[in-house]
CSV table of C-alpha atoms and ligand atoms in Angstrom, one decimal:
chain,number,residue,atom,x,y,z
A,390,MET,CA,-23.9,-0.9,-5.8
A,391,LYS,CA,-19.7,-0.9,-4.6
A,392,MET,CA,-19.5,-0.2,-0.7
A,393,ALA,CA,-17.9,3.3,-0.3
A,394,GLU,CA,-21.4,4.6,-3.1
A,395,ARG,CA,-23.8,7.0,-1.3
A,396,GLN,CA,-26.9,4.7,-1.8
A,397,ASN,CA,-24.9,1.8,0.1
A,398,ILE,CA,-23.7,3.9,2.9
A,399,LEU,CA,-27.5,5.4,3.2
A,400,ALA,CA,-28.8,1.6,2.9
A,401,MET,CA,-27.0,0.8,5.2
A,402,GLY,CA,-28.9,3.2,7.5
A,403,LEU,CA,-26.2,5.1,8.0
A,404,ASP,CA,-25.4,9.2,7.5
A,405,PRO,CA,-22.6,9.9,5.0
A,406,ALA,CA,-21.7,13.0,6.7
A,407,GLN,CA,-20.1,10.4,9.2
A,408,VAL,CA,-18.3,8.0,7.5
A,409,ILE,CA,-14.3,7.3,7.3
A,410,SER,CA,-13.3,6.4,4.8
A,411,PHE,CA,-9.7,4.2,4.3
A,412,GLY,CA,-10.5,3.5,1.0
A,413,GLY,CA,-10.0,5.6,-1.5
A,414,GLY,CA,-6.3,5.2,-3.7
A,415,TRP,CA,-5.6,8.3,-3.6
A,416,VAL,CA,-3.9,11.2,-2.8
A,417,ASN,CA,-5.0,14.4,-1.3
A,418,HIS,CA,-2.5,16.4,-1.3
A,419,ALA,CA,-2.4,19.8,-3.3
A,420,ALA,CA,-0.2,19.8,-6.7
A,421,PRO,CA,2.9,22.0,-7.2
A,422,ASP,CA,1.5,25.9,-7.0
A,423,GLU,CA,3.9,25.8,-10.0
A,424,PHE,CA,1.6,23.0,-12.2
A,425,GLN,CA,-0.8,25.4,-11.6
A,426,HIS,CA,-0.1,28.4,-12.9
A,427,ALA,CA,1.3,26.4,-16.6
A,428,TYR,CA,-2.1,25.3,-16.8
A,429,GLN,CA,-3.6,29.7,-16.6
A,430,SER,CA,-0.4,30.1,-19.1
A,431,ILE,CA,-1.2,27.8,-21.7
A,432,VAL,CA,-5.1,28.6,-21.5
A,433,SER,CA,-4.8,32.4,-20.8
A,434,ASP,CA,-3.0,32.1,-24.3
A,435,PRO,CA,-4.9,32.1,-27.2
A,436,ASP,CA,-2.0,30.7,-29.4
A,437,LEU,CA,-0.3,28.6,-27.1
A,438,PHE,CA,-4.7,26.9,-26.5
A,439,HIS,CA,-5.2,26.7,-29.8
A,440,LYS,CA,-2.0,24.5,-29.6
A,441,SER,CA,-3.0,22.1,-27.2
A,442,GLY,CA,-6.0,21.1,-28.9
A,443,GLY,CA,-3.9,20.0,-31.8
A,444,TYR,CA,-2.5,16.1,-31.7
A,445,THR,CA,0.5,15.3,-29.8
A,446,ALA,CA,3.0,12.9,-31.1
A,447,THR,CA,1.9,8.8,-30.5
A,448,LEU,CA,4.8,8.9,-28.4
A,449,GLY,CA,4.4,11.9,-26.9
A,450,ASP,CA,6.0,15.4,-27.9
A,451,MET,CA,9.5,15.2,-27.6
A,452,GLU,CA,10.3,18.1,-25.1
A,453,CYS,CA,8.1,16.7,-22.7
A,454,ARG,CA,9.5,13.2,-23.2
A,455,GLU,CA,13.2,15.5,-23.0
A,456,GLN,CA,11.9,17.0,-19.5
A,457,ILE,CA,10.3,13.3,-17.8
A,458,ALA,CA,14.3,12.1,-18.3
A,459,ARG,CA,15.5,15.3,-16.9
A,460,PHE,CA,13.0,14.7,-14.2
A,461,GLU,CA,14.3,11.6,-13.4
A,462,ALA,CA,17.3,11.7,-13.6
A,463,HIS,CA,16.9,15.2,-10.7
A,464,LEU,CA,15.4,12.6,-8.7
A,465,PHE,CA,16.6,9.6,-8.9
A,466,GLY,CA,19.8,10.3,-10.5
A,467,VAL,CA,18.7,7.5,-13.5
A,468,PRO,CA,21.1,8.1,-15.4
A,469,ARG,CA,22.0,8.3,-19.8
A,470,LEU,CA,17.6,8.5,-19.6
A,471,GLY,CA,17.1,10.4,-23.5
A,472,PRO,CA,13.6,10.6,-24.6
A,473,GLU,CA,13.8,7.3,-26.8
A,474,HIS,CA,13.6,5.6,-23.9
A,475,ILE,CA,10.1,7.1,-23.0
A,476,ALA,CA,6.9,6.5,-24.5
A,477,ILE,CA,3.9,8.7,-23.0
A,478,GLY,CA,0.8,8.3,-22.7
A,479,MET,CA,-3.4,9.1,-20.8
A,480,GLY,CA,-1.7,7.3,-16.8
A,481,SER,CA,0.1,4.1,-15.9
A,482,THR,CA,-3.1,2.0,-16.4
A,483,GLN,CA,-3.7,2.5,-20.0
A,484,LEU,CA,0.1,2.3,-20.7
A,485,THR,CA,0.2,-1.0,-18.5
A,486,HIS,CA,-2.7,-2.6,-20.3
A,487,ASP,CA,-0.5,-1.3,-24.1
A,488,LEU,CA,2.4,-2.7,-22.2
A,489,PHE,CA,1.4,-6.1,-21.4
A,490,ARG,CA,-0.7,-6.5,-25.0
A,491,THR,CA,3.1,-5.5,-26.3
A,492,LEU,CA,5.4,-7.9,-24.6
A,493,LEU,CA,3.2,-10.6,-23.8
A,494,ASP,CA,2.2,-13.8,-26.0
A,495,PRO,CA,-1.4,-15.3,-25.2
A,496,GLY,CA,-0.6,-17.9,-23.0
A,497,ASP,CA,2.1,-16.7,-21.7
A,498,THR,CA,2.8,-16.2,-18.1
A,499,VAL,CA,3.7,-13.8,-15.9
A,500,LEU,CA,4.7,-13.9,-12.3
A,501,LEU,CA,3.1,-11.5,-9.6
A,502,LEU,CA,3.9,-11.3,-5.5
A,503,ASP,CA,1.1,-12.0,-3.6
A,504,PRO,CA,-0.2,-10.1,-2.6
A,505,THR,CA,0.1,-7.0,-5.1
A,506,TYR,CA,-2.2,-3.7,-6.9
A,507,ALA,CA,-5.4,-5.8,-7.2
A,508,ASN,CA,-5.7,-4.0,-10.6
A,509,TYR,CA,-3.0,-6.4,-12.6
A,510,GLU,CA,-4.3,-9.6,-12.5
A,511,GLY,CA,-7.3,-8.4,-14.8
A,512,GLN,CA,-5.3,-6.5,-16.5
A,513,LEU,CA,-3.6,-9.6,-17.8
A,514,ALA,CA,-6.7,-11.4,-18.3
A,515,PHE,CA,-8.7,-8.2,-20.3
A,516,ALA,CA,-5.1,-8.0,-22.2
A,517,VAL,CA,-3.4,-10.9,-22.9
A,518,PRO,CA,-5.8,-14.2,-23.6
A,519,GLY,CA,-5.4,-17.2,-21.7
A,520,VAL,CA,-2.2,-15.7,-19.6
A,521,LYS,CA,-1.1,-17.7,-17.1
A,522,ILE,CA,-0.3,-16.3,-14.2
A,523,VAL,CA,2.3,-17.6,-10.5
A,524,ARG,CA,2.5,-15.7,-7.2
A,525,LEU,CA,5.6,-15.4,-5.6
A,526,ARG,CA,4.3,-15.1,-1.8
A,527,VAL,CA,6.0,-11.6,-0.2
A,528,LEU,CA,4.0,-12.3,2.9
A,529,ASP,CA,3.6,-14.6,5.9
A,530,PRO,CA,-0.2,-14.2,7.0
A,531,GLU,CA,0.8,-16.0,10.0
A,532,THR,CA,3.9,-13.6,11.4
A,533,TRP,CA,2.3,-10.9,9.2
A,534,SER,CA,5.8,-10.8,8.2
A,535,TYR,CA,6.9,-9.0,4.6
A,536,LEU,CA,9.1,-11.7,4.1
A,537,PRO,CA,11.7,-10.1,1.2
A,538,GLU,CA,13.1,-8.5,4.1
A,539,THR,CA,13.1,-11.1,6.7
A,540,ASP,CA,13.9,-14.5,4.9
A,541,PRO,CA,15.9,-12.4,1.9
A,542,ALA,CA,17.8,-15.8,1.0
A,543,GLY,CA,14.1,-18.7,1.3
A,544,VAL,CA,12.3,-15.7,-0.7
A,545,ALA,CA,15.2,-15.7,-3.3
A,546,ARG,CA,15.5,-19.8,-3.9
A,547,GLU,CA,11.5,-19.5,-4.1
A,548,PHE,CA,11.5,-16.8,-7.1
A,549,ALA,CA,14.4,-19.4,-8.6
A,550,ARG,CA,12.6,-22.0,-8.5
A,551,LEU,CA,9.1,-20.5,-9.8
A,552,PHE,CA,11.2,-18.8,-12.1
A,553,ASP,CA,12.4,-22.0,-13.1
A,554,ALA,CA,9.9,-24.3,-13.4
A,555,HIS,CA,7.7,-21.6,-14.7
A,556,ARG,CA,9.6,-19.8,-17.6
A,557,PRO,CA,7.6,-16.4,-17.6
A,558,ARG,CA,7.7,-13.8,-19.7
A,559,LEU,CA,7.7,-10.8,-17.0
A,560,VAL,CA,8.0,-10.2,-13.9
A,561,LEU,CA,5.8,-7.3,-13.0
A,562,PHE,CA,5.9,-5.7,-8.4
A,563,GLY,CA,5.4,-2.4,-7.5
A,564,ALA,CA,7.4,-0.5,-5.8
A,565,PRO,CA,6.0,1.0,-3.2
A,566,ASP,CA,3.4,-2.1,-4.3
A,567,ASN,CA,-0.4,-1.1,-3.3
A,568,PRO,CA,-1.6,-2.6,-0.4
A,569,THR,CA,1.3,-3.1,1.5
A,570,SER,CA,3.2,-0.4,0.8
A,571,GLN,CA,6.8,-2.6,1.5
A,572,VAL,CA,10.0,-2.1,-1.8
A,573,VAL,CA,11.6,-4.9,-2.4
A,574,PRO,CA,15.0,-4.5,-1.6
A,575,GLN,CA,17.8,-4.5,-3.5
A,576,ALA,CA,19.2,-7.8,-3.2
A,577,LEU,CA,15.9,-9.8,-4.4
A,578,ALA,CA,15.7,-7.0,-7.4
A,579,ASP,CA,18.8,-8.0,-8.0
A,580,VAL,CA,18.3,-11.6,-8.1
A,581,MET,CA,15.0,-10.8,-10.1
A,582,LEU,CA,16.7,-9.4,-13.3
A,583,ALA,CA,19.9,-11.1,-13.6
A,584,LYS,CA,17.4,-14.6,-13.6
A,585,THR,CA,15.1,-12.8,-16.3
A,586,ALA,CA,18.1,-11.2,-18.0
A,587,ASP,CA,19.3,-14.9,-19.1
A,588,SER,CA,16.3,-16.0,-19.9
A,589,GLY,CA,14.8,-13.8,-22.1
A,590,ALA,CA,12.3,-12.2,-19.9
A,591,TRP,CA,11.0,-8.9,-19.1
A,592,LEU,CA,11.7,-7.1,-15.0
A,593,ALA,CA,8.4,-4.8,-14.6
A,594,ILE,CA,8.8,-2.2,-12.2
A,595,ASP,CA,5.8,0.1,-11.4
A,596,PHE,CA,6.5,3.6,-10.0
A,597,ALA,CA,3.3,5.1,-9.1
A,598,TYR,CA,4.0,5.8,-5.9
A,599,LYS,CA,8.0,6.2,-6.8
A,600,CYS,CA,8.2,10.3,-5.4
A,601,GLN,CA,6.5,8.6,-1.9
A,602,TYR,CA,9.0,7.6,0.5
A,603,PHE,CA,10.0,8.1,4.1
A,604,GLN,CA,13.4,5.8,3.6
A,605,THR,CA,16.4,5.9,1.5
A,606,PRO,CA,15.1,3.9,-2.3
A,607,PRO,CA,17.0,1.4,-3.3
A,608,ALA,CA,19.6,1.5,-6.3
A,609,TYR,CA,16.8,0.0,-8.2
A,610,TYR,CA,15.6,3.5,-8.9
A,611,ALA,CA,17.9,4.5,-10.6
A,612,TRP,CA,18.0,1.8,-12.9
A,613,SER,CA,18.5,2.8,-16.7
A,614,PRO,CA,16.7,1.6,-20.1
A,615,ALA,CA,19.7,2.6,-21.3
A,616,ASP,CA,21.7,-0.3,-19.3
A,617,ARG,CA,19.7,-2.8,-18.8
A,618,PRO,CA,17.7,-3.1,-21.1
A,619,ASN,CA,14.9,-5.5,-20.2
A,620,VAL,CA,13.9,-3.2,-17.3
A,621,VAL,CA,11.0,-1.7,-18.0
A,622,GLY,CA,9.9,1.2,-15.7
A,623,ILE,CA,5.7,1.9,-15.8
A,624,HIS,CA,4.8,5.6,-14.1
A,625,SER,CA,2.3,8.0,-13.6
A,626,ASN,CA,2.0,12.1,-12.0
A,627,SER,CA,-1.3,10.8,-10.5
A,628,LYS,CA,-0.1,10.5,-7.0
A,629,TRP,CA,3.3,12.2,-7.0
A,630,ALA,CA,1.4,16.2,-8.3
A,631,ARG,CA,-1.8,14.7,-7.1
A,632,SER,CA,-3.1,14.6,-11.0
A,633,LEU,CA,-4.8,11.6,-10.9
A,634,GLY,CA,-7.4,13.0,-13.6
A,635,ARG,CA,-5.2,14.6,-15.5
A,636,ARG,CA,-3.9,11.6,-16.8
A,637,LEU,CA,-0.3,12.0,-17.8
A,638,GLY,CA,1.9,8.7,-17.3
A,639,TRP,CA,4.9,7.3,-19.0
A,640,ILE,CA,6.9,3.8,-19.4
A,641,GLU,CA,10.6,3.9,-19.5
A,642,ALA,CA,12.2,1.0,-21.2
A,643,ALA,CA,14.9,0.0,-24.4
A,644,ALA,CA,13.8,1.7,-28.0
A,645,PRO,CA,13.1,-1.1,-29.4
A,646,VAL,CA,10.1,-1.5,-26.4
A,647,VAL,CA,9.1,1.9,-27.3
A,648,ASP,CA,8.9,1.4,-31.1
A,649,ALA,CA,7.0,-1.2,-30.2
A,650,LEU,CA,4.5,0.7,-27.6
A,651,GLU,CA,4.0,3.2,-30.3
A,652,ARG,CA,1.6,1.3,-32.8
A,653,VAL,CA,0.2,-0.7,-30.3
A,654,GLN,CA,-0.8,2.8,-28.8
A,655,GLN,CA,-1.6,4.1,-31.8
A,656,CYS,CA,-4.6,2.0,-31.3
A,657,SER,CA,-5.9,2.6,-28.7
A,658,ILE,CA,-4.8,6.3,-27.6
A,659,LEU,CA,-3.5,7.7,-30.8
A,660,CYS,CA,-1.9,10.3,-28.3
A,661,PRO,CA,-1.9,11.2,-25.0
A,662,ASP,CA,-3.3,14.4,-23.9
A,663,THR,CA,-1.6,17.8,-25.2
A,664,LEU,CA,-3.1,19.8,-22.6
A,665,SER,CA,-1.2,17.9,-20.1
A,666,GLN,CA,1.7,17.3,-21.5
A,667,MET,CA,2.2,21.0,-23.0
A,668,THR,CA,2.1,21.5,-18.5
A,669,MET,CA,4.4,19.2,-17.8
A,670,ALA,CA,7.1,20.4,-20.4
A,671,ARG,CA,6.7,24.0,-19.1
A,672,TYR,CA,6.4,23.0,-14.8
A,673,LEU,CA,9.2,20.9,-15.3
A,674,GLN,CA,11.4,23.0,-16.9
A,675,GLY,CA,11.6,25.7,-14.5
A,676,ALA,CA,10.8,24.0,-11.9
A,677,ILE,CA,14.5,21.9,-12.2
A,678,ALA,CA,16.1,24.8,-12.4
A,679,SER,CA,14.8,26.5,-9.5
A,680,GLY,CA,14.8,23.6,-6.9
A,681,SER,CA,11.3,23.5,-6.3
A,682,LEU,CA,10.8,20.1,-7.3
A,683,ARG,CA,12.7,18.8,-5.2
A,684,THR,CA,11.3,21.0,-2.8
A,685,TYR,CA,8.2,19.5,-3.0
A,686,VAL,CA,8.5,16.5,-3.1
A,687,ASP,CA,11.1,16.7,-0.9
A,688,ALA,CA,7.2,18.7,1.8
A,689,ALA,CA,5.0,16.2,-0.3
A,690,ASN,CA,7.4,13.1,1.3
A,691,ALA,CA,7.0,14.9,5.5
A,692,LEU,CA,3.2,15.2,4.8
A,693,TYR,CA,3.1,11.5,3.9
A,694,LYS,CA,5.5,10.6,6.2
A,695,ASN,CA,4.0,11.6,9.2
A,696,ALA,CA,-0.1,10.2,8.1
A,697,ALA,CA,1.8,7.0,8.0
A,698,ARG,CA,3.4,7.9,11.5
A,699,VAL,CA,-0.4,8.7,12.9
A,700,THR,CA,-1.7,5.7,10.8
A,701,LEU,CA,0.8,2.7,12.7
A,702,ASP,CA,0.1,4.6,16.1
A,703,ALA,CA,-3.4,4.8,15.8
A,704,VAL,CA,-3.3,1.2,14.7
A,705,ASP,CA,-1.1,-0.3,17.7
A,706,ARG,CA,-3.6,1.6,20.0
A,707,HIS,CA,-6.6,1.4,19.0
A,708,LEU,CA,-6.5,-2.1,17.3
A,709,GLY,CA,-3.6,-3.7,18.7
A,710,ARG,CA,-2.9,-5.6,15.4
A,711,PRO,CA,-0.2,-7.2,13.6
A,712,ARG,CA,1.0,-4.2,11.0
A,713,LEU,CA,3.0,-3.6,7.7
A,714,THR,CA,5.3,-0.6,8.5
A,715,PRO,CA,5.1,1.6,5.0
A,716,PHE,CA,8.4,2.0,3.4
A,717,GLY,CA,6.8,4.8,1.7
A,718,GLY,CA,3.4,5.0,-0.8
A,719,LEU,CA,-0.1,5.5,0.9
A,720,TYR,CA,-1.3,2.5,2.0
A,721,THR,CA,-0.6,-0.3,5.2
A,722,VAL,CA,-2.0,-3.7,5.9
A,723,VAL,CA,-3.6,-4.7,8.7
A,724,ASP,CA,-4.1,-8.5,9.9
A,725,ILE,CA,-7.6,-8.6,11.1
A,726,GLY,CA,-7.6,-12.7,11.9
A,727,THR,CA,-10.8,-13.2,10.3
A,728,ASN,CA,-12.7,-13.4,6.8
A,729,ALA,CA,-12.4,-9.5,5.6
A,730,ASP,CA,-14.1,-9.8,3.3
A,731,ALA,CA,-17.1,-10.4,5.7
A,732,PHE,CA,-15.1,-8.5,8.6
A,733,VAL,CA,-15.4,-5.4,6.1
A,734,PRO,CA,-19.2,-5.0,5.9
A,735,LYS,CA,-20.0,-5.5,9.4
A,736,ALA,CA,-17.4,-2.8,10.1
A,737,LEU,CA,-18.4,-0.9,8.7
A,738,LYS,CA,-23.0,-0.9,9.4
A,739,ALA,CA,-21.6,-1.1,12.5
A,740,THR,CA,-18.8,1.4,13.3
A,741,GLY,CA,-18.8,3.8,9.7
A,742,VAL,CA,-16.0,3.5,9.1
A,743,LEU,CA,-14.4,1.3,5.5
A,744,VAL,CA,-11.5,-0.3,5.2
A,745,VAL,CA,-10.2,-2.6,1.7
A,746,PRO,CA,-10.3,-6.1,1.9
A,747,GLY,CA,-7.3,-8.0,1.1
A,748,GLY,CA,-8.3,-10.7,-0.7
A,749,GLY,CA,-8.6,-9.2,-4.7
A,750,PHE,CA,-5.0,-8.3,-3.8
A,751,GLY,CA,-3.7,-12.2,-3.0
A,752,PRO,CA,-4.4,-15.1,-1.5
A,753,SER,CA,-1.8,-13.9,1.6
A,754,LEU,CA,-4.6,-11.5,2.7
A,755,THR,CA,-7.6,-12.8,2.8
A,756,ASN,CA,-7.5,-12.1,6.3
A,757,GLY,CA,-5.8,-8.7,6.2
A,758,VAL,CA,-7.7,-5.0,5.1
A,759,ARG,CA,-5.7,-2.4,3.5
A,760,ILE,CA,-6.0,1.0,5.2
A,761,SER,CA,-5.8,3.7,2.7
A,762,PHE,CA,-4.3,7.2,4.6
A,763,GLY,CA,-3.6,9.3,1.6
A,764,PRO,CA,-7.1,10.7,1.1
A,765,LEU,CA,-7.0,11.9,5.1
A,766,VAL,CA,-3.0,13.2,4.9
A,767,HIS,CA,-4.2,17.0,5.8
A,768,ASP,CA,-7.1,15.5,8.3
A,769,THR,CA,-5.0,13.4,10.8
A,770,ALA,CA,-7.2,13.4,13.5
A,771,LYS,CA,-9.9,11.4,11.0
A,772,ILE,CA,-7.8,9.1,11.1
A,773,ASP,CA,-7.2,8.4,15.0
A,774,GLU,CA,-11.5,8.4,15.2
A,775,GLY,CA,-11.8,6.2,12.9
A,776,LEU,CA,-9.5,3.6,13.4
A,777,ALA,CA,-10.9,4.2,17.4
A,778,ARG,CA,-14.4,3.7,16.1
A,779,LEU,CA,-13.8,0.4,14.8
A,780,GLY,CA,-11.4,-0.5,17.3
A,781,ALA,CA,-13.9,-0.4,20.2
A,782,TRP,CA,-16.3,-2.2,17.8
A,783,MET,CA,-13.4,-5.5,17.5
A,784,ARG,CA,-13.0,-5.2,21.0
A,785,SER,CA,-16.7,-5.3,21.9
A,786,THR,CA,-17.6,-8.4,19.3
A,787,ASN,CA,-14.5,-9.6,19.0
A,788,PRO,CA,-15.9,-10.4,15.2
B,1419,LIG,C1,0.4,0.4,-8.2
B,1419,LIG,C2,-0.3,1.2,-8.8
B,1419,LIG,N1,0.1,1.1,-10.5
B,1419,LIG,C3,-1.2,2.2,-10.8
B,1419,LIG,C4,-2.0,2.5,-10.6
B,1419,LIG,C5,-3.1,3.6,-11.1
B,1419,LIG,O1,-2.3,4.3,-11.4
B,1419,LIG,P1,-3.0,5.5,-12.9
B,1419,LIG,O2,-4.1,6.9,-12.5
B,1419,LIG,O3,-1.4,6.3,-13.1
B,1419,LIG,O4,-3.6,5.1,-13.7
B,1419,LIG,C6,-2.8,2.7,-9.2
B,1419,LIG,C7,-3.7,3.1,-8.3
B,1419,LIG,O5,-3.9,2.9,-7.4
B,1419,LIG,C8,-1.5,1.9,-8.9
B,1419,LIG,O6,-1.4,1.6,-7.1
């Protein structure tokens, strides 16, 4: 049974209505009105609705691929991106799996950060028999500092050492990453690019939270596969447009990778969801032309930036423990100074507050928890209340 499940909450003797969860890795702002209108205009038209029930090409509808290229140029200045660089799929989880199948062979080595998104390890084991994983530590558990910022030369050296020792076929990081909400600085991304390009390896960047940034993004947000053919971007509609359940994502890569993905997707999904693609194409065409896409992304960013500020203030005031300042995204990680696997169920039972233990993201977070402000973005008073409850309990029991 999962910790957050109603049955578990009841079994712990808690009232589900009183539980405050910082566990969800999801967003809670509204999708753009024009996006909803685009769905309405398609489903209310008999011919368009009929069309939305047909297959598209395996790599996705050409119009949607073109509009996604315009989206990336419009928001992030990605140059020379065309539909030939884009493979549409059913969200980045499916695409990441298919990408692993496309780029990797059994027994290959992959370099991940420690900590990073917990799903990668399982996805790699599932997709690539005998895969070996090497981790580059980016969080110092002693000082709770993000090493690429506090020790850029040391991390670049360690990356080069690990790369030369293990010869990974793929280097993968998230920008901003889950759970740290930190962004690999440009200088480290440049080192990763140089090393991978030189040795014929791939550099993949998971941009699930690309549109959620609270500071100016680094230059690699505008890297194009037209100029850097070994770089692959993994993208999703889940977080920026609050479309987690309307499954749509895409890969940006050099044309030969997209061609290879076509063969893999023929075996996995046959084609992405047609209604989602028709809507996306229709919405983007209007929203780029009117400027409403930029307005929407800016407004959503302001909302999450505010929720991040409330969260950090509350952590500082009520927990008084080391934490990271998010660059973007939905999370912060807090050092709780004790094993988080044991701490989290005890804290839930005692306070009705749920946080996520850090160990699954990497060994550096064994004594840390992830706090997500995404679900509470419109209910920031609950952020303060939840962290006040947790802090009072931590002070009284010293867990
Ligand atoms: C870093 C990262 N990548 C990918 C995903 C999954 O995204 P999708 O909904 O597109 O499958 C998540 C979800 O939380 C995530 O945190």
